[in-house]
Coordinates of C-alpha atoms in Angstrom, one line a residue:
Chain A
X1 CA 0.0 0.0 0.0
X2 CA 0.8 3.4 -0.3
X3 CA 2.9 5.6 2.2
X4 CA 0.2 8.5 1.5
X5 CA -2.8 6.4 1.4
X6 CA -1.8 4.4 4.5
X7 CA -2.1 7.7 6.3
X8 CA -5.5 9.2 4.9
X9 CA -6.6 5.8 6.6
X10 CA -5.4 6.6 9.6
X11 CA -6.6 9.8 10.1
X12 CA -10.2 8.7 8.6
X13 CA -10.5 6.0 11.2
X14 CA -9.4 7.8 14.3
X15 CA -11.9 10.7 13.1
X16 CA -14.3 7.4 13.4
X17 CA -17.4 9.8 11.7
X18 CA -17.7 7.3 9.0
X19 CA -19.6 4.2 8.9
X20 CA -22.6 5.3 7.3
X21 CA -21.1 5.8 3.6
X22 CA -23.3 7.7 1.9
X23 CA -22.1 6.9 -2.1
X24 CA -19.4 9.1 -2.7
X25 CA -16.8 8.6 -0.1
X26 CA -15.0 11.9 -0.5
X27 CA -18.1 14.2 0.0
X28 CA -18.3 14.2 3.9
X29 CA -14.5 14.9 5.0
X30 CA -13.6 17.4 2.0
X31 CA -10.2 17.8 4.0
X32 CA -8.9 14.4 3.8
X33 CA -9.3 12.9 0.4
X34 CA -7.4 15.4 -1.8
X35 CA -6.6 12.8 -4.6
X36 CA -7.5 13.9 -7.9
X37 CA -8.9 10.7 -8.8
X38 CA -12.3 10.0 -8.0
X39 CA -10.9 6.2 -7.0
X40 CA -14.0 4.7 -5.3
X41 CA -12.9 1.4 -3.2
X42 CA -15.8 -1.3 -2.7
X43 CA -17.0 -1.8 0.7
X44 CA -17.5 -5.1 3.1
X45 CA -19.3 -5.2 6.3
X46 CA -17.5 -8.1 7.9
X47 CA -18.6 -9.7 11.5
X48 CA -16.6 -10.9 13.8
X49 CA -18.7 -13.2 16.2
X50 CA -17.2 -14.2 19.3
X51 CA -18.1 -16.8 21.6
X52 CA -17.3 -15.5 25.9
X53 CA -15.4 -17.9 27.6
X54 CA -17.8 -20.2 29.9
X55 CA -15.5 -20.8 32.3
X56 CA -13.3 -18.6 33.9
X57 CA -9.1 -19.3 33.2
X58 CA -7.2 -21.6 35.4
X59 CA -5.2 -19.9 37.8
X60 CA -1.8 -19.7 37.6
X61 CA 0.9 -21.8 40.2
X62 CA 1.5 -18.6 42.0
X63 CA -2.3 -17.2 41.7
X64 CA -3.2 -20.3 43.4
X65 CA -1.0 -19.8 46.5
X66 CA -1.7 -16.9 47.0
X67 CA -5.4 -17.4 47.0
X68 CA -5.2 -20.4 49.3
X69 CA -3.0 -18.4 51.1
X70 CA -6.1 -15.6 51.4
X71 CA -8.7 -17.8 51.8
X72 CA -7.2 -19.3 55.1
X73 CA -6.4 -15.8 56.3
X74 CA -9.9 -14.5 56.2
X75 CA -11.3 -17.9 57.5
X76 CA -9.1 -17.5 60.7
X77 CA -9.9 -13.8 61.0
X78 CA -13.6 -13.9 59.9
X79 CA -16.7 -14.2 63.1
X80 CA -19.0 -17.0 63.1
X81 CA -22.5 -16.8 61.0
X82 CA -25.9 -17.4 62.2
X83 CA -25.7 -21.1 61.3
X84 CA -22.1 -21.3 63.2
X85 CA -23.4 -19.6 66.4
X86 CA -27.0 -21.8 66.3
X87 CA -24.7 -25.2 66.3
X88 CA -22.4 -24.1 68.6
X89 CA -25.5 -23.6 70.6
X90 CA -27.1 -26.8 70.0
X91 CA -24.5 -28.8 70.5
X92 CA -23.3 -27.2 74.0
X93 CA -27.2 -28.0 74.9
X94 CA -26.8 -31.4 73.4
X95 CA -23.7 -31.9 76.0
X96 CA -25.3 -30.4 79.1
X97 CA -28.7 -30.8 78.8
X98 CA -30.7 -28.7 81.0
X99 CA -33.4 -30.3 83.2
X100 CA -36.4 -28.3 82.4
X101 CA -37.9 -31.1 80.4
X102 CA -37.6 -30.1 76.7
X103 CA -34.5 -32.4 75.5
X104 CA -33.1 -31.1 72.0
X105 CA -32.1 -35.2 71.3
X106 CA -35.6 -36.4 72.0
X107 CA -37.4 -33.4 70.0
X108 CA -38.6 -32.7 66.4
X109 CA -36.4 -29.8 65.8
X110 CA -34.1 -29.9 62.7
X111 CA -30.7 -29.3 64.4
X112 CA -28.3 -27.6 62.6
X113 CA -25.8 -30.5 62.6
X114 CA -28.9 -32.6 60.8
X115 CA -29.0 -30.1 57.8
X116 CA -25.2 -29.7 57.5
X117 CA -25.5 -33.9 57.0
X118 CA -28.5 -33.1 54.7
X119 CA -25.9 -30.4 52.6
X120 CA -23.1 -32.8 52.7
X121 CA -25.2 -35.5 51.5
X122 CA -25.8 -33.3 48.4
X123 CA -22.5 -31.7 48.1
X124 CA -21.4 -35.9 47.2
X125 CA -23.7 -36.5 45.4
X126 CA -23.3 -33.3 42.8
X127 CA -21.4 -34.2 39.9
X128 CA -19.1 -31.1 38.3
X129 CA -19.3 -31.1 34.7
X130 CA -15.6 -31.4 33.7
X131 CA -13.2 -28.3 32.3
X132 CA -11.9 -30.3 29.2
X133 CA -14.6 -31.5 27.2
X134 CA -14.7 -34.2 24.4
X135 CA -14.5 -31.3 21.8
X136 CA -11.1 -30.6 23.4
X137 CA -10.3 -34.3 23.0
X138 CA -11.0 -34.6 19.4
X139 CA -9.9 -31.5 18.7
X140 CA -13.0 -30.5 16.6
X141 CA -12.8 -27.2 15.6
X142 CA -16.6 -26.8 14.6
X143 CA -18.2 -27.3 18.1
X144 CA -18.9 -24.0 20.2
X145 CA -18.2 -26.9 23.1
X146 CA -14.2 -26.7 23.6
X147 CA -11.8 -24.1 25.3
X148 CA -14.4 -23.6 27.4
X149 CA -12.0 -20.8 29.1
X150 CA -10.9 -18.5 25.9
X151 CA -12.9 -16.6 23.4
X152 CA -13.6 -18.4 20.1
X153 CA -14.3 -16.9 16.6
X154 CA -16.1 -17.6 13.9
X155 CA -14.1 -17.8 10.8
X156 CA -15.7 -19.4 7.7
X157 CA -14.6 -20.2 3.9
X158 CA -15.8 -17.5 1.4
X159 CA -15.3 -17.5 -2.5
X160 CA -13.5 -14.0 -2.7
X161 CA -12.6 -13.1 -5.9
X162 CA -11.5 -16.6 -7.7
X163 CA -9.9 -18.1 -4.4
X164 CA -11.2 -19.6 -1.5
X165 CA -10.0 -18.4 1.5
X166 CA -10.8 -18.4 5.3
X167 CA -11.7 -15.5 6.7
X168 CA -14.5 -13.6 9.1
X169 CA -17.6 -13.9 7.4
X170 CA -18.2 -10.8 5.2
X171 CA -20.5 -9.3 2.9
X172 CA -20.8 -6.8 0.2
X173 CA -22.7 -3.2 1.5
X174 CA -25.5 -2.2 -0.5
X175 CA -26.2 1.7 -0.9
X176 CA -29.4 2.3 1.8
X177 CA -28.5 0.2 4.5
X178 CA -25.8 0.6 7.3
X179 CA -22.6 -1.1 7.1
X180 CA -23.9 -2.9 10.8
X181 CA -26.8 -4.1 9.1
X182 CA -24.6 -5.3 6.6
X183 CA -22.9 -7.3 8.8
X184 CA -25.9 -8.5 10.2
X185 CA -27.0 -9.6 6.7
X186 CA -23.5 -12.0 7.3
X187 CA -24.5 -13.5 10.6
X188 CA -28.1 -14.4 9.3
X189 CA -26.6 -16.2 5.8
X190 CA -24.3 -17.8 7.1
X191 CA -25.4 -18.8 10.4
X192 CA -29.4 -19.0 10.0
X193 CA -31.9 -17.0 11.4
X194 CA -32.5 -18.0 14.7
X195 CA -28.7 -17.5 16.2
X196 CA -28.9 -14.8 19.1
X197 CA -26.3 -12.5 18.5
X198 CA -25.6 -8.9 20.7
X199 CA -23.9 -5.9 18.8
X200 CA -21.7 -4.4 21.1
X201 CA -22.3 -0.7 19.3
X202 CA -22.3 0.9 16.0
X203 CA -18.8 1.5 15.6
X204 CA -16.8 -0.9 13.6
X205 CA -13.6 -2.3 15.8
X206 CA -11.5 -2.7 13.2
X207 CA -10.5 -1.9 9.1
X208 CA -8.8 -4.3 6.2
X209 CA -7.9 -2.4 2.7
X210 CA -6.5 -4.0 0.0
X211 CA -5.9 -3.2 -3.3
X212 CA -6.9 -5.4 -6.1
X213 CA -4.1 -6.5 -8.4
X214 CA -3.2 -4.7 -11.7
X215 CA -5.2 -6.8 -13.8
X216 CA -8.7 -6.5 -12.2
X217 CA -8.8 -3.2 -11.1
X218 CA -10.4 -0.5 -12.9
X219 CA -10.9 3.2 -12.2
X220 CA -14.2 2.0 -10.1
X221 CA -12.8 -0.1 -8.1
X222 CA -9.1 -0.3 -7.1
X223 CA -9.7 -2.7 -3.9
X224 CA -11.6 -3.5 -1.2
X225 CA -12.0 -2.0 2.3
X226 CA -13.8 -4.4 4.8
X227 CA -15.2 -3.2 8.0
X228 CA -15.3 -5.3 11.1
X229 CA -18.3 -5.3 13.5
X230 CA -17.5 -7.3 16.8
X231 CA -20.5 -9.3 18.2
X232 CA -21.0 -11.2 21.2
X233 CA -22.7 -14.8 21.1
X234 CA -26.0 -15.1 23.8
X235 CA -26.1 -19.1 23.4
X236 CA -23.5 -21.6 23.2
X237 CA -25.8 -24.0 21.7
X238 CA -25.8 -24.1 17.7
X239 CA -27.3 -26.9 15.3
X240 CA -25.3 -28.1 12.7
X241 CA -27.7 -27.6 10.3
X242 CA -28.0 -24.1 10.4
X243 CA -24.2 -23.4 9.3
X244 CA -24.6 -23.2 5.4
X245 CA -20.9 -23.2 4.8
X246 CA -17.5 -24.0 6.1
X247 CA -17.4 -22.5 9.5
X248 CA -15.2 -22.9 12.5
X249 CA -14.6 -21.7 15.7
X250 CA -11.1 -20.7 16.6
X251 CA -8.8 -19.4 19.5
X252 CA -6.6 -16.1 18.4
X253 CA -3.8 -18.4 18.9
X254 CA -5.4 -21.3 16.1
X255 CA -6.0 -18.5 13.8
X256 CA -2.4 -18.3 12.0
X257 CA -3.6 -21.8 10.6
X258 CA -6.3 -20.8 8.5
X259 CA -5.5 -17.0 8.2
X260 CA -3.2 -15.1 5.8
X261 CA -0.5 -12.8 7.2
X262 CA -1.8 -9.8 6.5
X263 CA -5.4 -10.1 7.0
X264 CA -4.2 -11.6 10.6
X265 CA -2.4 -8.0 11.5
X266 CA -4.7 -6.4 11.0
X267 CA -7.5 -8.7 13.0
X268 CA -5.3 -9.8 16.2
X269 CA -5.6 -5.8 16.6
X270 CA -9.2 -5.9 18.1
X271 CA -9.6 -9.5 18.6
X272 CA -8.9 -9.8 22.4
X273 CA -7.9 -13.2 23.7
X274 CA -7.6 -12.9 27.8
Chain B
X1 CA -5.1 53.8 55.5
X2 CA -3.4 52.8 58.6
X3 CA 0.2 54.5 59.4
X4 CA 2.9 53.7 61.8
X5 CA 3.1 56.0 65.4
X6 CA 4.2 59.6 64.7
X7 CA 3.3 59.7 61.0
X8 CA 0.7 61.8 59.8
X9 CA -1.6 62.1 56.6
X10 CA -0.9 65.3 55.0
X11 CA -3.8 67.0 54.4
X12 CA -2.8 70.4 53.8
X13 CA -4.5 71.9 56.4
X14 CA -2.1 73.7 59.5
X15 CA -4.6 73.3 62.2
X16 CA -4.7 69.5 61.9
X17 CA -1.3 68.1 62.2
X18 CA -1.0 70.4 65.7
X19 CA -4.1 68.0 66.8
X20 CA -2.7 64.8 66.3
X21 CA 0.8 65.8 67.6
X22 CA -1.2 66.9 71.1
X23 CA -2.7 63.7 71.7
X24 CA -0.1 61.9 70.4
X25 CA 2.1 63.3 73.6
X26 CA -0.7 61.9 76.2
X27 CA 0.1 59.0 78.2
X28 CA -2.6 57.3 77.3
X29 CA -1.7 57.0 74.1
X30 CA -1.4 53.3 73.6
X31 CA -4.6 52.8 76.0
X32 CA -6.6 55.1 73.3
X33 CA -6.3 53.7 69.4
X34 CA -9.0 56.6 68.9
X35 CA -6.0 58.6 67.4
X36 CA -5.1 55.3 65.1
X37 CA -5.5 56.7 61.3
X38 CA -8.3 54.2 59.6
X39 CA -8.9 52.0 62.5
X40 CA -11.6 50.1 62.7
X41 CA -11.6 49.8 66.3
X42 CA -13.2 52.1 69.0
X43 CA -13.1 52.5 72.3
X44 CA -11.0 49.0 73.2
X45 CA -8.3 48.4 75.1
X46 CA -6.5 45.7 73.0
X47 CA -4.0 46.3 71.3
X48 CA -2.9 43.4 69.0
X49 CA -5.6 44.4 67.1
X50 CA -4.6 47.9 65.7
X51 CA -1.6 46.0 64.1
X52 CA -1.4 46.4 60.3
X53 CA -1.9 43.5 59.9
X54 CA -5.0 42.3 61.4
X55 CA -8.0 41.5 59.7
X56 CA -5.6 39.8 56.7
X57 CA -6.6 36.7 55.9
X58 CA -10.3 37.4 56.1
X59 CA -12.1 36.6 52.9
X60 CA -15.9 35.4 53.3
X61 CA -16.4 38.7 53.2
X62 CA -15.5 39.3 49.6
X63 CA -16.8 35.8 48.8
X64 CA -20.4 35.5 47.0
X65 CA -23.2 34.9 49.4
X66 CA -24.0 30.6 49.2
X67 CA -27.7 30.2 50.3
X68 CA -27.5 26.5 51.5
X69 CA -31.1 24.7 49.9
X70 CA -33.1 22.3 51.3
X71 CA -34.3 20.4 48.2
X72 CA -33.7 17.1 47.4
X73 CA -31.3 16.4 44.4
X74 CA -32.5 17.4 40.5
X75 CA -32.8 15.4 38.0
X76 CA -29.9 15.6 35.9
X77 CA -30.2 16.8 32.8
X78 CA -29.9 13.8 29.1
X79 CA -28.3 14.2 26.5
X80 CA -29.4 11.5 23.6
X81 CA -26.7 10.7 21.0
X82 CA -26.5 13.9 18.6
X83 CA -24.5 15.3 16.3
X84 CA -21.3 14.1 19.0
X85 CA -22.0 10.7 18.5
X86 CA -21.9 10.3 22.5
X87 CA -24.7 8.3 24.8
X88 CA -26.3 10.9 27.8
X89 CA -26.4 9.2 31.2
X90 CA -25.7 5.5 31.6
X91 CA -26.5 3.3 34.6
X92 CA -24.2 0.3 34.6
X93 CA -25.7 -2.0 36.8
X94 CA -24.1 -4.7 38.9
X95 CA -26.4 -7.7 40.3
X96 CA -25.2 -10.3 42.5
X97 CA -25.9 -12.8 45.5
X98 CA -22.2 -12.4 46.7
X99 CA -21.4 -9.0 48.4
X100 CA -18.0 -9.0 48.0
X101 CA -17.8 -10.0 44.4
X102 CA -20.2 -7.5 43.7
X103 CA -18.6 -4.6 45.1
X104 CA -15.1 -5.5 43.6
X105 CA -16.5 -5.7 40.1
X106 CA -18.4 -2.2 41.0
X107 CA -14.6 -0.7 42.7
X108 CA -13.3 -2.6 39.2
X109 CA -15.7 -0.6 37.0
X110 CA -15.4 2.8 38.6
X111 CA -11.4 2.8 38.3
X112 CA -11.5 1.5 34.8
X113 CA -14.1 4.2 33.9
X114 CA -11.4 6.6 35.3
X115 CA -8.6 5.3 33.8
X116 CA -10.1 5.0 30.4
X117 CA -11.3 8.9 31.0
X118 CA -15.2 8.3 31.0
X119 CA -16.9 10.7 33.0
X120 CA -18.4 9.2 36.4
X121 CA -21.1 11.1 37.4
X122 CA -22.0 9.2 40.3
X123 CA -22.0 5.4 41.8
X124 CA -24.7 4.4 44.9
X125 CA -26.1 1.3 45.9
X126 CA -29.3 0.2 46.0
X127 CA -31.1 -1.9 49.0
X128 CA -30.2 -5.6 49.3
X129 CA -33.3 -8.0 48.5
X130 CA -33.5 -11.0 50.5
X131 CA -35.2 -14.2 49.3
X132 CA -36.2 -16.9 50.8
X133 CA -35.6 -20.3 48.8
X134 CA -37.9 -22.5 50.3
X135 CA -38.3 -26.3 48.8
X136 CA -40.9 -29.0 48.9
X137 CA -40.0 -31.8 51.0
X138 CA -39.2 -35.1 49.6
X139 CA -41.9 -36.9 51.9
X140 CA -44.9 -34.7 52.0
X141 CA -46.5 -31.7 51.0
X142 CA -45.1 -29.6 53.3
X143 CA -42.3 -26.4 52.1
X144 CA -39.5 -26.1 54.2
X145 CA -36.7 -23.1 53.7
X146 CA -33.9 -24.8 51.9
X147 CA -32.1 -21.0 51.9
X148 CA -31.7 -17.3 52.5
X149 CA -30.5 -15.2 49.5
X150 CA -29.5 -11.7 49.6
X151 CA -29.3 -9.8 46.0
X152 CA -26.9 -6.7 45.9
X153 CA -26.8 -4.4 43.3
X154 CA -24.6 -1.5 42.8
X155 CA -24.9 1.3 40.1
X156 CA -22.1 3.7 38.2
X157 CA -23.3 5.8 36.8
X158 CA -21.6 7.5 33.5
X159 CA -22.1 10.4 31.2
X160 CA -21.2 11.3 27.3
X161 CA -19.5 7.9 26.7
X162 CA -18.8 8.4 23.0
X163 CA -20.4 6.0 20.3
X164 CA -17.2 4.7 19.1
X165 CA -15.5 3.7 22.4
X166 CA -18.7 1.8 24.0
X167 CA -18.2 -1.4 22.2
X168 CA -14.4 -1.2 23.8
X169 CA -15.2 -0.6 27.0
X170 CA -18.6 -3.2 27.1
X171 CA -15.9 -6.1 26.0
X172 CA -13.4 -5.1 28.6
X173 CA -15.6 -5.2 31.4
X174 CA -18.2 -8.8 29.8
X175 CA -14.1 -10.4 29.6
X176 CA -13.4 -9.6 33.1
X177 CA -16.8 -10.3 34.9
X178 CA -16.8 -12.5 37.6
X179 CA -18.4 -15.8 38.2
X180 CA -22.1 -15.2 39.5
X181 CA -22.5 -11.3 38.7
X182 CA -24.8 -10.0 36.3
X183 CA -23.6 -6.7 34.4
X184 CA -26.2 -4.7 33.1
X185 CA -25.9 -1.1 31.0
X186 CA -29.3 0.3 30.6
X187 CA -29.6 4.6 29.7
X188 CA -30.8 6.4 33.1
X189 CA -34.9 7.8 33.8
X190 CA -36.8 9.0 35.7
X191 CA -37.7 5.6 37.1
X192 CA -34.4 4.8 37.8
X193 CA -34.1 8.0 39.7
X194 CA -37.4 7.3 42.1
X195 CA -36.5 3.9 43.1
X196 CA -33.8 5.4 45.1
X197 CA -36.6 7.6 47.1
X198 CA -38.6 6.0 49.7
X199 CA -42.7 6.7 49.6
X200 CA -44.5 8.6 52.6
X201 CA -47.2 6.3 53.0
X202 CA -48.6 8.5 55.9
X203 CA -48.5 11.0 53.9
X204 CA -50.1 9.3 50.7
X205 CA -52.9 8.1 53.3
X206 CA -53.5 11.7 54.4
X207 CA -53.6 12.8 50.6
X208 CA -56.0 10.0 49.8
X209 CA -58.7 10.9 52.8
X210 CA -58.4 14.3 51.9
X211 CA -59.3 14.2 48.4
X212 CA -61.9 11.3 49.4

């Protein structure tokens, strides 16, 4: 790309007025575009559909001793609770009972020691669904059901120009509609109607320009610019049958497998992997 | 204007400066600041306050008048996303049943907010709700109560958060939530505003006979 062009970008994005193109991309900022060429660029609404982790990350070897470290600091210093005070109670009655008549061992009262059995009792019996899950196992990228701890994307195959490559799903803006709903159009084609989705704004998070090669681009169209919209995933429950293409969800780490160099600067800027 | 002992103001007149020099020979002298040029003192014996000095730190005097009001606090005023591309007032809400959770995610929030430079306008609490869980026992119809929940919520409030760094600051604080808080961002009303304030039922019961 060029030096010049590179930094009209840069300026344009940081103004961050832009997102609603209205035709004729030089009209709104008259200061910016001075190129005498009226070189229009095609634009993509792109989304990039995350999945929250489930499960918060594993602590690390020195996390965990200091939190052990807390947790039995604040036990020794903490007071007793209700429950605490109403054993202690109970069972010093228990031990010297008083003779008045009413004996706590003989009686219908639920004593505190009975419902700690009754919790125990449950606390056994409760199973805890385990942190690696078969997805892990297999390693099957298409289930929403592994790295239940890190964010995962969506990254499917698209036919762009005469290649097929992987990338965030992305679609062609149409003059009348916002670039969002644009990229709304991409989450209902490619993932069906019914997925529950939540925009986190207006704003798109992030840019990709490139320019087409010599032989296809004309004075319309020297390249693209695509637009990134980030979106948060409600459920983590999706039917296979809904996905209409190629799709899979990856870790930012996994992504240098299916992405190509540049396209993966520029996203591992706003995709945030904790 | 105030002038050190044996000076006098010139004032072009003969028959004052004899005057001054007279009673400035008197004993008394020191037990009289009468005779003290532009003092603002009569007829007292003290003398630390005829220095020059006195009197010069005072300023309330000079300072505008503050009426102290009685009324409760206004509403403050919204502004909707206009031409600035920013939200008006936003309540981010923090729901939990674990206190202490809670109010680190809320003492989390508020110092984010400040790092990041959003404006805080304000962060309160709002009463705890206790439930009682109370479950059906295996043998029998009767209910017992299994358990005693308490629901705290805390509120930050924020102003003119601008369109464009929202979705930044929404994903930094959904990635760090913990375990068992709800986080909630709704735009702040009127109804947000009176659920602080407690009702006067007395005074709603006296209202309602009267207009009965």
């Amino acid at each position: 790309m060029a030096a010049p062009i590179l930094g009209l970008v840069e300026t344009w994005r940081r103004r961050g007025a832009l997102w609603l193109p209205g035709g004729n991309m030089a009209a709104p900022m008259p200061g910016i575009m001075a190129a005498p060429t009226r070189a229009s660029w095609r634009l993509l609404g792109a989304l990039c559909l995350q999945r929250p982790a489930i499960v918060s990350a594993a602590l690390s070897p020195m996390e965990e001793v200091v939190a052990r470290l807390m947790q039995q600091l604040e036990t020794e210093r903490s007071r007793l609770s209700d429950h605490e005070v109403r054993h202690q109670a109970e069972e010093e009655q228990l031990r010297h009972p008083k003779d008045r008549g009413d004996d706590l061992a003989s009686s219908s009262v639920v004593l505190a020691r009975d419902l700690e059995e009754v919790w125990e009792d449950r606390f056994q019996k409760a199973e805890l669904s385990p942190r690696l899950t078969d997805a892990d196992k297999n390693n099957d990228r298409t289930s929403l059901n592994r790295k239940l701890d890190s964010n995962l994307t969506l990254l499917v195959k698209q036919k762009v120009g005469d290649q097929e490559l992987w990338l965030l799903p992305q679609m062609e803006w149409q003059s009348g509609e916002t670039l969002r709903n644009t990229a709304e159009r991409a989450l209902v084609s490619f993932l069906g109607n019914r997925i529950q989705a939540k925009f986190l704004g207006n704003a798109p998070c992030g840019l990709y320009k490139y320019k087409y090669p010599r032989a296809i681009s004309t004075e319309d169209s020297m390249g693209a610019k695509v637009f990134f919209f980030k979106a948060l995933l409600q459920s983590s429950h999706l039917s296979k049958e809904e996905s209409k293409a190629d799709c899979v969800w990856v870790t930012k780490s996994e992504m240098e497998d299916y992405l190509k160099p540049e396209y993966l600067k520029q996203i591992s800027r706003f995709v945030v992997d904790l | 204007m105030r002038l050190p002992l044996g000076q006098v103001l010139c004032l072009g007149k003969a028959a004052f400066p004899k005057q001054v020099f007279t009673v400035s020979r008197s004993a008394a002298f020191r037990e009289n600041p009468i005779c003290a040029v532009g003092g603002t003192l009569l007829s007292c014996s003290r003398h630390y306050q005829s220095q020059p000095t006195h009197g010069i730190g005072r300023f309330r005097h000079l300072a505008p008048k503050i009426v102290k009001k009685r009324k409760e606090r206004v509403q403050m005023k919204e502004i909707n996303p206009g031409t600035d591309y920013e939200y008006g007032d936003l309540n981010i809400e923090i729901i939990g049943y674990d206190m202490c959770l809670v109010e680190g995610y809320a003492r989390f929030v508020h110092k984010l907010c400040q790092n990041l430079s959003v404006r805080v306008i304000g962060s309160y609490a709002l009463p705890t709700k206790t439930t009682e869980v109370m479950v059906v026992q295996e043998v029998g119809n009767k209910m017992y109560m299994d358990a005693v929940l308490t629901t705290h919520q805390r509120v930050v409030q924020v102003r003119s958060l601008s369109a464009t760094f929202a979705p930044i600051l929404l994903e930094i604080m959904q990635s760090n939530q913990p375990e068992g808080v709800r986080l909630s961002v709704k735009e702040y009303t009127e109804s947000d505003f009176k659920i602080r304030l407690k009702t006067r039922t007395e005074l709603e019961d006296l209202m309602s006979q009267l207009s009965n």
